[in-house]
Amino acid sequence: MISPRLKLSRDSNGSVESPDISEEDMLAVENEAPTDDDEALPNAVPAFSELMKSLAGDRAESGRQRKRRKLEEIVQGPISLNNQKQVPANANGTTHSNQGDDVDNADVEAEGPIEDLDDASDGEEDGDGADAFDAHFEYPDEEQVTKEIQAIEANQWQSRKTQHGKLGKSIIAFPNAEMGSERAGGKQVTDFDGLKLKSKLLDTARRIKPTLDPLEATVAPMIFNYQDLLFSARNLGNAGSIRFLYSLHALNHVFKTRTRVIKNNARLAKDDAGDELDLRDQGFTRPKVLIILPTREGCVRVVDTITALCDSEQQENKKRFQEGYVDTEEKFSADKPDDFRDLFSGNDDDMFRIGLKFTRKTIKFFAQFYSSDIIIASPLGLRMAIGDEGDKKQDHDFLSSIEIVIVDQADALLMQNWEHLEQIFASLNLQPKESHGCDFSRVRNWYLDSNAKFLRQTLVFSAFNTPELNSLFSNHMKNVAGRVKFSPQYDGSTLLQPFSLRQTFSRFDSPSLTADPDARFKYFTTAVLPSLLKSRSSRPSSTGTLIFIPSTLDFIRLRNHLSSSATSISFGAISEYTAPPDVSRARSHFLTGRHALLLYTERAHHFRRYRLRGVRRVLMYGVPDNPVFYREITGGFLERSVTDGKVLAADALVRCLFSRWDGLRLERIVGEERVGTMARGEQGDTFEFV
């Protein structure tokens, strides 16, 4: 539970005096948007009809001079409702005066529209119908959008499949057949000219990457046409290309939004005729892009890409960012695999959040969230900034006008607390509780009608697909422009091992997804465990059985069963929460044969990548989410035992339990052609590969 907001006092010069507070309170203060009043203000966003009546009445009473005063408020910045500075704290709860912390308290600024960008001219014209930004946000066909929203709410999607050669395949869904055929998919591009970039970005992108590779040419139209995308083919080879594309897209969106607002400001300032211009170019708050990443090192890579693309003259607070986020120390041995080193190298802290603000010549790090254009955060860091449900000081208004959400390395986020990400998505594009200096006469109609979630673009990049990602796709990716699910081809090559290894897959009946844990446990205790005990009694020297368990809950259940049962079998257990001394003891006892069994969780392997010795047999309680783990645990551990002379190659074996609900996981191991037959059990319940 996050503690209530701390009271901060100011001296005569307006600086903040920090009282003596605990580390927990420090974390509570991080990244909040404090108010002058302790009580939450009532909802400042009236119904659309009442709002229009109010605006019309004001204009009729004040005439042209009223519009002039409103423009002055925009330029000068409205009085901030949240004008207190915050006490920064790092992930450990300790305070900093000028270190690289992760809070949005670099300064106190107006929370209203863009007011500090004095140059909107870059040679572009308004209303380019071929521009996806204009078609999606500026000049959408309101009648068509209304029909598409109705189709989405009724869950009426039409889809088609597209093959992309060796790159993979995509399933494209759209809510309306007439518009969907034009929007969904997009044509493959060969260079940046087809992406409608801002001229400054176009020149920089060409300089950094003169040509697009096949994957970039295939995925770029989906991204730049503002379609939702669940991309489950991310790997070490294409991670940089993906990061480059979504960073370029985020900047392009921010800069086009900036240009539109400034040009409309100029139109209002030069409107000498007194016409009532209806210029709707904004949301409730300034932040437009949210990027969610697993670690600070991931944040560093994205920021480096953004700064390279911006090519700004000044980078404010950059040193502070480097001190708090950059870590060049080598902390892993050479035997760690490449994907592990890529994820956990550098600063692997998973508690951070930072706002980036862009002006004509400057990038500002650690801008207040309400003054930021792009927010980069981990799920834990952003969840702490939002607060808990029911908390009086809960604040998610800064997420009310997010138009692009990017989730990178989603497979790594699955190994963190996935509930944090679900709560973040539940907090997106809600009606704000406070006005935050908003000029409602400039707010787009679909914001006022609470339809922003249907125009928000969501991009999710993962190494593989899971039921959790499918749920996110179904429940939160409801874009009128369509949504795309891109996945690689699985040919079953994961089964190939460095030596001839017998691999048996055993299917058990499971009536439903919710009943699957119980059915799995029953099958293991009645059909699998007795055979292990029998083998142990007939051959007392039979040791070295590794039981790999994907779910932590299943691990606890199985560990408790083995501890409390009448069986005399000895076992060790390693989970992600096991203390290092206990890990060393369990590994030693398993290697020497003192423990016949070793329970080992998927999360422990993800975070530690232990190279276990003494493994003679592998029993997989369930199919791992990550197919890389299957090969490392089966082929890697057993190959080492064969090399060390612990077991003969003919005696080494693997047995994997699965049900029909494991189709996604199973497909990544056995291949697309086999998974259907195996999951349905059409040719029996036991399948053996050598």
XYZ file of C-alpha atoms in Angstrom:
690
model
C 0.000 0.000 0.000
C 1.372 3.407 -0.936
C 1.440 5.819 1.972
C -0.468 9.141 1.777
C 1.168 12.168 0.208
C 3.508 14.101 2.481
C 2.957 17.732 3.273
C 5.816 19.946 2.018
C 6.388 23.494 3.206
C 7.944 26.372 1.324
C 10.246 29.091 2.568
C 10.000 32.752 1.625
C 11.836 32.120 -1.631
C 9.459 29.401 -2.706
C 11.885 26.509 -2.256
C 10.740 23.255 -0.735
C 11.618 22.322 2.810
C 11.609 18.559 3.348
C 10.582 17.249 6.797
C 12.044 14.124 8.351
C 10.332 11.286 6.555
C 10.770 7.561 6.126
C 11.936 5.701 3.049
C 8.411 4.391 2.424
C 7.065 7.941 2.490
C 9.756 8.973 0.051
C 8.561 6.375 -2.432
C 5.012 7.562 -1.872
C 5.934 11.113 -2.860
C 7.715 10.016 -6.062
C 6.144 11.321 -9.233
C 2.855 12.366 -7.723
C 1.172 15.471 -8.981
C 0.550 17.307 -5.667
C -2.176 19.878 -5.245
C -2.503 22.941 -3.084
C -5.586 21.485 -1.510
C -5.570 18.220 0.421
C -9.042 17.345 -0.767
C -9.533 15.975 -4.255
C -11.278 18.446 -6.501
C -14.599 17.426 -8.026
C -14.657 16.237 -11.574
C -13.817 19.225 -13.758
C -14.972 17.642 -17.008
C -18.718 18.185 -17.547
C -20.847 16.390 -20.063
C -20.189 17.348 -23.644
C -23.505 19.103 -24.141
C -23.190 21.162 -20.961
C -19.642 22.041 -21.871
C -20.660 23.345 -25.285
C -23.477 25.391 -23.755
C -21.040 26.913 -21.302
C -18.519 27.781 -23.995
C -21.209 29.216 -26.239
C -22.520 31.379 -23.390
C -19.076 32.710 -22.588
C -18.427 33.591 -26.207
C -21.777 35.327 -26.624
C -21.165 37.418 -23.529
C -17.529 38.367 -24.113
C -17.266 38.236 -27.884
C -13.952 38.567 -29.582
C -12.132 39.947 -26.536
C -12.950 36.744 -24.609
C -11.131 34.704 -27.246
C -8.117 37.011 -26.994
C -7.935 36.495 -23.241
C -8.121 32.737 -23.671
C -5.204 32.834 -26.056
C -3.197 34.845 -23.548
C -3.862 32.173 -20.949
C -2.520 29.547 -23.318
C 0.621 31.508 -24.099
C 1.397 32.534 -20.532
C 0.347 29.283 -18.935
C -2.649 28.880 -16.607
C -2.341 28.809 -12.859
C -1.231 25.297 -12.005
C -3.405 23.215 -9.729
C -0.368 21.119 -8.879
C 2.417 23.557 -8.145
C 4.350 21.941 -5.339
C 7.754 20.415 -5.924
C 8.287 16.826 -4.940
C 10.961 15.155 -2.871
C 12.886 12.862 -5.214
C 13.813 9.344 -4.208
C 15.564 6.522 -5.971
C 14.427 2.915 -6.233
C 15.791 2.177 -2.767
C 13.897 5.023 -1.177
C 16.916 7.224 -0.459
C 16.755 10.890 -1.324
C 18.925 12.725 -3.829
C 19.708 16.357 -4.272
C 21.104 16.209 -7.796
C 21.493 12.532 -8.605
C 19.835 10.654 -11.438
C 16.576 9.826 -9.756
C 13.466 8.841 -11.629
C 10.846 11.386 -10.641
C 9.220 14.089 -12.696
C 10.160 17.028 -10.488
C 12.824 18.855 -12.489
C 10.794 22.031 -12.334
C 7.327 23.402 -11.783
C 5.651 24.437 -14.977
C 2.233 25.087 -16.377
C 0.293 21.943 -17.126
C -1.616 23.272 -20.056
C -1.049 23.106 -23.804
C 2.297 23.570 -25.495
C 3.310 27.141 -24.841
C 7.092 27.198 -25.208
C 7.546 26.115 -28.798
C 7.947 29.158 -30.931
C 8.598 27.633 -34.310
C 6.040 25.530 -36.125
C 7.360 26.088 -39.578
C 9.139 23.233 -41.301
C 7.735 23.463 -44.782
C 4.667 21.269 -44.284
C 1.128 22.084 -45.290
C -2.044 21.480 -43.288
C -4.527 18.814 -44.083
C -2.513 16.363 -46.110
C -5.110 13.685 -46.733
C -2.463 11.068 -47.411
C -0.937 11.586 -43.968
C -2.034 8.899 -41.493
C -1.726 11.411 -38.636
C -4.266 13.701 -40.273
C -6.574 10.862 -41.277
C -6.538 9.280 -37.818
C -6.443 12.261 -35.449
C -7.008 15.566 -37.230
C -9.638 14.917 -39.893
C -11.281 11.556 -39.196
C -14.578 10.734 -40.840
C -16.753 11.086 -37.740
C -19.627 9.094 -39.192
C -17.299 6.275 -40.163
C -15.536 6.357 -36.803
C -18.894 6.121 -35.035
C -19.791 3.005 -37.012
C -16.408 1.453 -36.293
C -16.718 2.132 -32.569
C -20.137 0.501 -32.559
C -18.690 -2.533 -34.314
C -15.830 -2.729 -31.792
C -18.193 -2.484 -28.832
C -20.208 -5.310 -30.338
C -16.964 -7.270 -30.832
C -17.551 -7.454 -34.567
C -14.157 -7.822 -36.215
C -13.327 -9.028 -39.676
C -9.900 -10.511 -40.207
C -7.602 -11.846 -42.864
C -4.250 -13.640 -42.813
C -1.142 -12.522 -44.652
C 2.063 -14.466 -45.163
C 5.308 -12.484 -45.035
C 7.704 -15.126 -46.266
C 10.361 -16.167 -43.781
C 9.584 -13.172 -41.577
C 6.366 -14.718 -40.324
C 2.640 -14.246 -40.699
C 0.092 -11.688 -39.610
C -3.599 -11.704 -38.780
C -5.177 -8.335 -39.485
C -8.537 -7.467 -37.931
C -10.654 -4.384 -38.554
C -14.075 -3.289 -37.301
C -15.520 -2.248 -40.630
C -15.094 -4.084 -43.937
C -15.277 -0.982 -46.142
C -12.570 1.043 -44.413
C -10.701 -1.954 -43.084
C -9.622 -3.123 -46.509
C -7.857 0.216 -47.010
C -6.421 0.674 -43.551
C -5.384 -2.756 -42.365
C -1.978 -4.022 -43.319
C -0.719 -1.219 -45.482
C 1.666 -1.631 -48.361
C 5.280 -2.496 -47.852
C 7.599 0.499 -48.052
C 11.161 0.600 -49.306
C 12.377 3.824 -47.682
C 11.341 6.558 -45.269
C 9.636 8.665 -47.927
C 6.465 6.595 -47.644
C 6.110 7.189 -43.899
C 5.174 10.913 -44.025
C 7.829 11.996 -41.538
C 8.552 15.514 -40.381
C 11.277 16.932 -42.579
C 13.819 17.189 -39.755
C 13.207 13.596 -38.717
C 13.318 12.408 -42.303
C 16.807 13.820 -42.852
C 18.117 12.372 -39.582
C 16.550 8.961 -40.172
C 18.093 8.729 -43.624
C 21.475 9.594 -42.204
C 21.264 6.978 -39.448
C 19.669 4.233 -41.534
C 19.898 4.809 -45.296
C 17.739 1.776 -46.164
C 15.059 -0.333 -44.518
C 15.619 -4.053 -44.065
C 12.803 -6.484 -45.018
C 11.346 -6.633 -41.512
C 11.332 -2.846 -41.127
C 9.733 -2.447 -44.546
C 6.987 -4.901 -43.536
C 6.236 -3.609 -40.039
C 6.688 0.141 -40.600
C 3.370 0.645 -42.469
C 1.488 -1.026 -39.600
C 3.131 1.275 -37.072
C 2.950 4.544 -39.006
C -0.667 3.912 -40.102
C -1.615 4.018 -36.394
C -2.775 0.416 -36.176
C -2.502 -1.630 -33.017
C 0.236 -4.227 -33.246
C 1.054 -7.314 -31.189
C 4.447 -8.343 -32.531
C 5.618 -11.662 -31.054
C 8.741 -12.174 -33.174
C 11.161 -9.901 -31.326
C 14.689 -11.269 -30.952
C 18.241 -10.060 -30.468
C 18.689 -9.621 -34.195
C 15.745 -7.280 -34.787
C 15.483 -5.556 -31.370
C 17.438 -2.512 -32.552
C 15.326 -2.117 -35.692
C 12.105 -2.318 -33.690
C 13.358 0.237 -31.183
C 14.393 2.577 -33.991
C 10.978 2.355 -35.680
C 8.830 3.000 -32.637
C 11.112 5.793 -31.395
C 10.899 7.460 -34.797
C 7.128 7.054 -34.807
C 6.764 8.488 -31.301
C 8.825 11.561 -32.162
C 6.987 12.047 -35.441
C 3.685 12.016 -33.576
C 4.863 14.446 -30.899
C 6.316 16.877 -33.440
C 3.226 16.806 -35.665
C 1.014 17.435 -32.652
C 3.268 20.343 -31.671
C 3.159 21.826 -35.162
C -0.622 21.592 -35.300
C -1.096 23.338 -31.966
C 1.315 26.168 -32.759
C -0.197 26.819 -36.177
C -3.660 26.957 -34.671
C -2.379 29.350 -32.000
C -1.158 31.600 -34.781
C -4.502 31.371 -36.581
C -6.307 32.450 -33.432
C -3.869 35.306 -32.838
C -4.308 36.629 -36.382
C -8.071 36.216 -36.472
C -8.947 39.893 -36.843
C -12.297 39.145 -38.412
C -13.634 37.816 -35.133
C -14.683 34.486 -36.602
C -15.486 31.755 -34.108
C -12.868 29.230 -35.148
C -13.486 25.685 -33.935
C -9.926 24.395 -33.683
C -9.741 21.061 -31.900
C -6.184 19.862 -31.722
C -5.530 18.785 -28.145
C -6.360 16.370 -25.375
C -6.962 17.077 -21.711
C -3.265 16.942 -20.778
C 0.040 17.248 -22.615
C 1.623 13.719 -22.475
C 0.951 11.896 -25.740
C 3.272 8.885 -25.768
C 3.817 6.252 -23.072
C 6.705 3.775 -23.405
C 6.800 0.854 -20.956
C 10.069 -1.043 -20.501
C 11.385 -3.647 -18.016
C 14.678 -2.060 -16.901
C 16.568 1.225 -16.737
C 19.039 -0.134 -19.271
C 16.158 -0.524 -21.701
C 15.243 3.091 -20.978
C 18.821 4.177 -21.744
C 18.704 2.450 -25.140
C 15.404 4.117 -26.050
C 16.597 7.539 -24.878
C 19.806 7.149 -26.876
C 17.745 6.356 -29.978
C 15.443 9.329 -29.384
C 18.284 11.780 -28.823
C 20.075 10.536 -31.945
C 16.929 11.116 -33.994
C 16.195 14.539 -32.486
C 19.701 15.860 -32.923
C 18.844 18.649 -30.452
C 21.204 21.473 -29.635
C 20.682 21.125 -25.876
C 19.872 18.226 -23.550
C 18.810 19.536 -20.176
C 19.455 17.299 -17.130
C 21.265 14.743 -19.318
C 24.100 14.349 -16.807
C 21.603 13.616 -14.092
C 20.039 10.971 -16.301
C 23.373 9.321 -16.996
C 24.244 9.216 -13.300
C 21.003 7.511 -12.380
C 20.459 5.220 -15.359
C 23.747 4.341 -17.059
C 25.811 1.458 -15.654
C 28.761 0.201 -17.697
C 30.093 -2.300 -15.152
C 30.425 -5.895 -16.401
C 28.699 -8.103 -13.836
C 28.115 -11.440 -15.581
C 30.405 -14.332 -16.381
C 31.081 -15.286 -19.971
C 28.922 -18.427 -19.773
C 25.671 -16.469 -19.516
C 23.616 -16.649 -22.755
C 23.267 -13.640 -25.019
C 19.565 -13.014 -24.341
C 20.222 -12.965 -20.582
C 23.091 -10.498 -20.957
C 20.982 -8.310 -23.250
C 18.169 -8.087 -20.698
C 20.106 -7.756 -17.449
C 23.292 -5.971 -18.485
C 23.725 -2.367 -17.429
C 21.289 -0.981 -14.860
C 18.655 -3.698 -14.392
C 16.572 -1.767 -11.843
C 12.875 -2.263 -12.618
C 11.662 0.776 -10.648
C 11.841 3.972 -12.723
C 9.837 6.628 -14.521
C 10.927 9.720 -16.415
C 9.269 12.437 -18.458
C 10.774 13.894 -21.656
C 9.812 17.342 -22.872
C 10.670 18.587 -26.362
C 11.085 22.182 -27.421
C 12.423 23.532 -30.696
C 16.078 23.176 -29.677
C 16.030 21.250 -26.414
C 15.232 17.882 -24.900
C 14.461 18.173 -21.223
C 14.885 15.114 -18.993
C 12.908 14.687 -15.761
C 10.165 17.065 -16.815
C 7.001 16.935 -14.767
C 4.574 14.406 -16.167
C 2.011 17.114 -16.913
C 4.673 19.055 -18.819
C 6.079 16.033 -20.668
C 5.482 14.849 -24.205
C 6.798 11.304 -23.709
C 6.726 9.273 -20.504
C 9.073 6.292 -20.189
C 8.521 4.002 -17.215
C 8.559 0.496 -15.847
C 5.232 -1.028 -14.762
C 6.235 -0.836 -11.109
C 7.442 2.763 -11.364
C 4.317 3.978 -13.136
C 1.986 2.003 -10.875
C 3.520 3.716 -7.834
C 3.028 7.106 -9.496
C -0.642 6.335 -10.136
C -1.366 4.993 -6.671
C -3.725 2.292 -5.474
C -7.401 1.972 -6.256
C -9.448 3.889 -3.703
C -6.499 6.014 -2.582
C -7.628 9.619 -2.084
C -4.464 10.849 -3.772
C -4.618 8.438 -6.691
C -3.703 10.314 -9.872
C -3.939 8.992 -13.406
C -4.981 12.225 -15.116
C -1.585 12.461 -16.848
C -2.576 9.310 -18.764
C -5.900 10.746 -19.936
C -4.607 11.955 -23.315
C -2.087 9.259 -24.208
C -2.394 8.557 -27.941
C 0.404 6.003 -28.411
C 1.329 3.241 -25.953
C 4.488 1.213 -26.629
C 5.285 -1.917 -24.607
C 8.700 -3.328 -25.469
C 10.185 -6.616 -24.190
C 6.763 -7.738 -23.004
C 8.106 -11.259 -22.457
C 10.399 -9.848 -19.751
C 7.501 -7.910 -18.213
C 5.617 -11.206 -17.866
C 8.300 -12.277 -15.384
C 7.632 -9.154 -13.314
C 4.250 -8.405 -11.745
C 1.877 -8.461 -14.715
C -0.884 -6.957 -12.581
C 0.929 -3.618 -12.659
C 0.657 -3.475 -16.446
C -3.009 -4.421 -16.359
C -3.692 -1.603 -13.903
C -1.841 0.870 -16.107
C -3.972 -0.039 -19.118
C -7.102 0.242 -16.989
C -6.020 3.808 -16.104
C -5.473 4.987 -19.685
C -7.731 7.548 -21.400
C -10.102 8.069 -18.488
C -11.872 11.360 -17.927
C -9.571 13.508 -15.726
C -10.584 14.435 -12.211
C -9.084 17.934 -12.456
C -8.830 20.429 -15.293
C -5.014 20.899 -15.185
C -5.335 24.180 -17.060
C -7.097 22.581 -20.014
C -8.680 24.769 -22.705
C -11.785 22.693 -23.373
C -12.600 24.651 -26.521
C -9.499 23.049 -28.087
C -10.133 19.474 -26.905
C -10.984 16.970 -29.628
C -14.556 15.729 -29.613
C -13.652 12.080 -29.173
C -11.851 12.938 -25.937
C -14.968 14.670 -24.626
C -17.097 11.689 -25.687
C -14.801 9.248 -23.825
C -13.822 7.539 -27.072
C -10.068 8.196 -26.876
C -9.332 4.521 -26.215
C -10.709 3.679 -29.665
C -8.233 6.004 -31.393
C -5.243 5.217 -29.159
C -2.542 3.139 -30.819
C -0.997 0.297 -28.806
C 2.245 -1.376 -29.892
C 3.407 -4.499 -28.018
C 6.688 -6.229 -28.839
C 7.541 -9.624 -27.387
C 9.750 -12.630 -28.131
C 6.680 -14.884 -28.037
C 2.940 -14.783 -27.528
C 1.173 -15.836 -24.338
C -2.411 -15.973 -23.019
C -1.710 -12.779 -21.049
C -0.724 -10.919 -24.211
C -3.738 -12.298 -26.046
C -5.934 -10.999 -23.232
C -4.292 -7.581 -23.536
C -4.872 -7.697 -27.276
C -8.558 -8.546 -26.891
C -9.436 -6.196 -24.035
C -7.298 -3.097 -24.599
C -6.309 -2.971 -28.268
C -9.519 -1.668 -29.843
C -8.274 0.739 -32.465
C -10.634 1.912 -35.202
C -7.686 1.767 -37.593
C -7.451 -1.976 -37.044
C -5.191 -4.307 -35.129
C -2.484 -6.696 -36.276
C -1.099 -9.825 -34.647
C 2.312 -10.708 -36.097
C 4.020 -14.010 -35.234
C 6.999 -15.982 -36.583
C 6.937 -19.410 -38.183
C 7.622 -22.343 -35.841
C 9.047 -25.391 -37.579
C 9.827 -27.546 -34.559
C 13.563 -26.947 -34.686
C 13.568 -26.469 -30.899
C 13.328 -30.263 -30.631
C 16.733 -30.612 -32.268
C 19.314 -31.423 -29.621
C 23.129 -31.628 -29.699
C 22.872 -35.406 -29.326
C 20.270 -38.128 -29.791
C 17.867 -37.479 -26.911
C 14.570 -39.229 -26.239
C 11.849 -36.623 -25.668
C 8.401 -37.782 -24.581
C 5.347 -35.515 -24.451
C 2.474 -36.810 -22.279
C -0.982 -35.354 -22.709
C -3.533 -35.285 -19.883
C -7.220 -34.365 -20.009
C -8.173 -30.952 -18.666
C -11.846 -29.895 -18.791
C -11.226 -26.129 -18.614
C -8.508 -23.541 -18.268
C -9.449 -22.799 -14.666
C -9.390 -26.504 -13.784
C -6.062 -27.098 -15.517
C -3.832 -26.733 -12.402
C -5.896 -29.319 -10.526
C -5.944 -31.719 -13.474
C -2.186 -31.351 -13.904
C -1.513 -31.991 -10.213
C -3.769 -35.048 -10.183
C -2.065 -36.494 -13.257
C 1.374 -35.915 -11.782
C 0.603 -37.451 -8.384
C -1.246 -40.469 -9.801
C 0.615 -41.265 -13.019
C 4.077 -39.711 -12.812
C 5.197 -39.583 -9.195
C 4.520 -43.306 -8.498
C 6.831 -44.257 -11.365
C 9.552 -42.040 -9.893
C 9.156 -43.673 -6.494
C 9.171 -47.150 -8.045
C 12.338 -46.376 -9.961
C 13.909 -45.025 -6.787
C 13.032 -48.141 -4.754
C 14.256 -50.566 -7.415
C 17.456 -48.600 -8.026
C 18.526 -46.691 -4.906
C 21.257 -45.023 -6.905
C 18.681 -43.565 -9.310
C 19.092 -39.837 -8.735
C 19.411 -36.721 -10.817
C 15.774 -36.041 -11.763
C 15.147 -32.346 -12.427
C 11.500 -31.257 -12.225
C 11.023 -27.988 -14.125
C 7.885 -26.055 -13.057
C 6.732 -22.985 -15.046
C 4.231 -21.692 -12.470
C 5.275 -20.511 -9.016
C 1.902 -21.566 -7.591
C 2.364 -25.069 -8.971
C 5.866 -25.095 -7.491
C 4.557 -24.290 -4.011
C 1.819 -26.890 -4.307
C 4.182 -29.608 -5.447
C 6.823 -28.734 -2.857
C 4.253 -28.899 -0.070
C 2.965 -32.239 -1.342
C 6.421 -33.807 -1.410
C 7.177 -32.427 2.036
C 4.001 -33.692 3.651
C 3.484 -36.999 1.837
C 4.465 -40.369 3.225
C 7.085 -40.775 0.513
C 10.644 -40.937 1.688
C 12.087 -39.403 -1.442
C 14.543 -36.596 -0.825
C 14.357 -33.410 -2.835
C 15.686 -29.876 -3.094
C 13.920 -26.759 -4.344
C 15.083 -23.627 -6.148
C 12.730 -20.750 -6.917
C 13.303 -17.080 -7.662
C 12.887 -16.379 -3.932
C 15.403 -18.956 -2.691
C 18.317 -17.363 -0.826
C 21.776 -17.829 -2.410
C 23.097 -20.045 0.425
C 20.051 -22.312 0.070
C 20.543 -22.417 -3.701
C 24.156 -23.522 -3.282
C 23.150 -26.187 -0.775
C 20.372 -27.540 -3.014
C 22.676 -27.673 -6.046
C 25.408 -29.443 -4.078
C 23.054 -32.051 -2.614
C 21.561 -32.694 -6.029
C 24.978 -33.145 -7.644
C 26.171 -35.587 -4.982
C 22.938 -37.592 -5.035
C 21.848 -36.674 -1.529
C 18.703 -35.255 -3.107
C 17.085 -37.481 -5.723
C 14.834 -34.695 -7.051
C 15.344 -30.994 -7.634
C 12.377 -28.662 -8.142
C 13.297 -25.706 -10.354
C 11.021 -22.848 -11.474
C 10.960 -21.026 -14.798
C 11.256 -17.656 -13.063
C 14.397 -18.819 -11.253
C 15.912 -19.778 -14.586
C 14.849 -16.467 -16.118
C 16.475 -14.341 -13.415
C 19.525 -16.498 -12.651
C 20.239 -18.883 -15.541
C 21.894 -21.462 -13.313
C 23.884 -24.157 -15.096
C 22.813 -27.160 -13.043
C 25.040 -30.214 -12.897
C 24.154 -33.813 -12.172
C 20.948 -33.838 -14.274
C 20.179 -37.318 -15.633
C 16.493 -36.930 -16.411
C 14.280 -33.888 -16.985
C 10.608 -33.912 -16.086
C 8.736 -30.813 -17.218
C 5.671 -30.281 -15.069
C 4.478 -27.900 -17.775
C 5.655 -26.488 -21.087
C 7.822 -23.377 -20.580
C 6.675 -20.056 -22.028
C 10.130 -19.319 -23.388
C 11.208 -21.940 -25.947
C 14.851 -21.022 -25.314
C 14.488 -22.445 -21.812
C 13.363 -25.806 -23.164
C 16.545 -26.219 -25.166
C 18.793 -24.918 -22.372
C 17.296 -27.230 -19.750
C 16.910 -30.365 -21.842
C 19.824 -30.298 -24.219
C 22.116 -28.033 -22.211
C 21.892 -29.682 -18.789
C 21.775 -33.243 -20.120
C 24.583 -32.674 -22.610
C 26.807 -31.494 -19.762
C 25.942 -34.598 -17.734
C 26.807 -36.822 -20.694
C 30.082 -34.965 -21.178
C 30.913 -35.252 -17.462
C 30.143 -38.980 -17.512
C 27.193 -38.663 -15.111
C 24.831 -40.465 -17.495
C 24.961 -42.379 -20.747
C 23.387 -40.672 -23.742
C 20.997 -43.628 -24.145
C 19.783 -43.266 -20.534
C 19.169 -39.512 -20.661
C 15.531 -38.666 -21.254
C 13.004 -35.844 -21.180
C 9.310 -36.054 -20.319
C 6.998 -33.059 -20.727
C 3.393 -32.838 -19.487
C 0.854 -30.813 -21.447
C -2.862 -30.294 -21.958
C -4.886 -28.782 -24.756
C -4.547 -25.383 -23.059
C -0.803 -25.381 -23.701
C -1.170 -24.904 -27.447
C 0.788 -21.628 -27.712
C 3.700 -22.943 -25.646
C 3.696 -26.328 -27.354
C 3.671 -24.802 -30.835
C 6.975 -23.023 -30.198
C 8.656 -26.362 -29.424
C 7.102 -29.022 -31.662
C 6.113 -26.741 -34.563
C 2.897 -25.585 -36.183
C 2.251 -28.787 -38.106
C 2.279 -31.060 -35.044
C 0.672 -28.929 -32.367
C -2.947 -29.371 -33.487
C -2.804 -33.158 -33.535
C -1.003 -33.324 -30.204
C -3.256 -30.829 -28.387
C -6.436 -32.567 -29.518
C -5.082 -36.037 -28.760
C -6.225 -37.431 -32.095
C -3.381 -39.942 -32.269
C -3.082 -40.867 -28.619
C -1.761 -39.123 -25.525
C 1.939 -39.978 -25.780
C 4.257 -38.516 -28.411
C 7.931 -39.355 -28.623
C 10.704 -37.583 -30.507
C 14.351 -38.557 -30.839
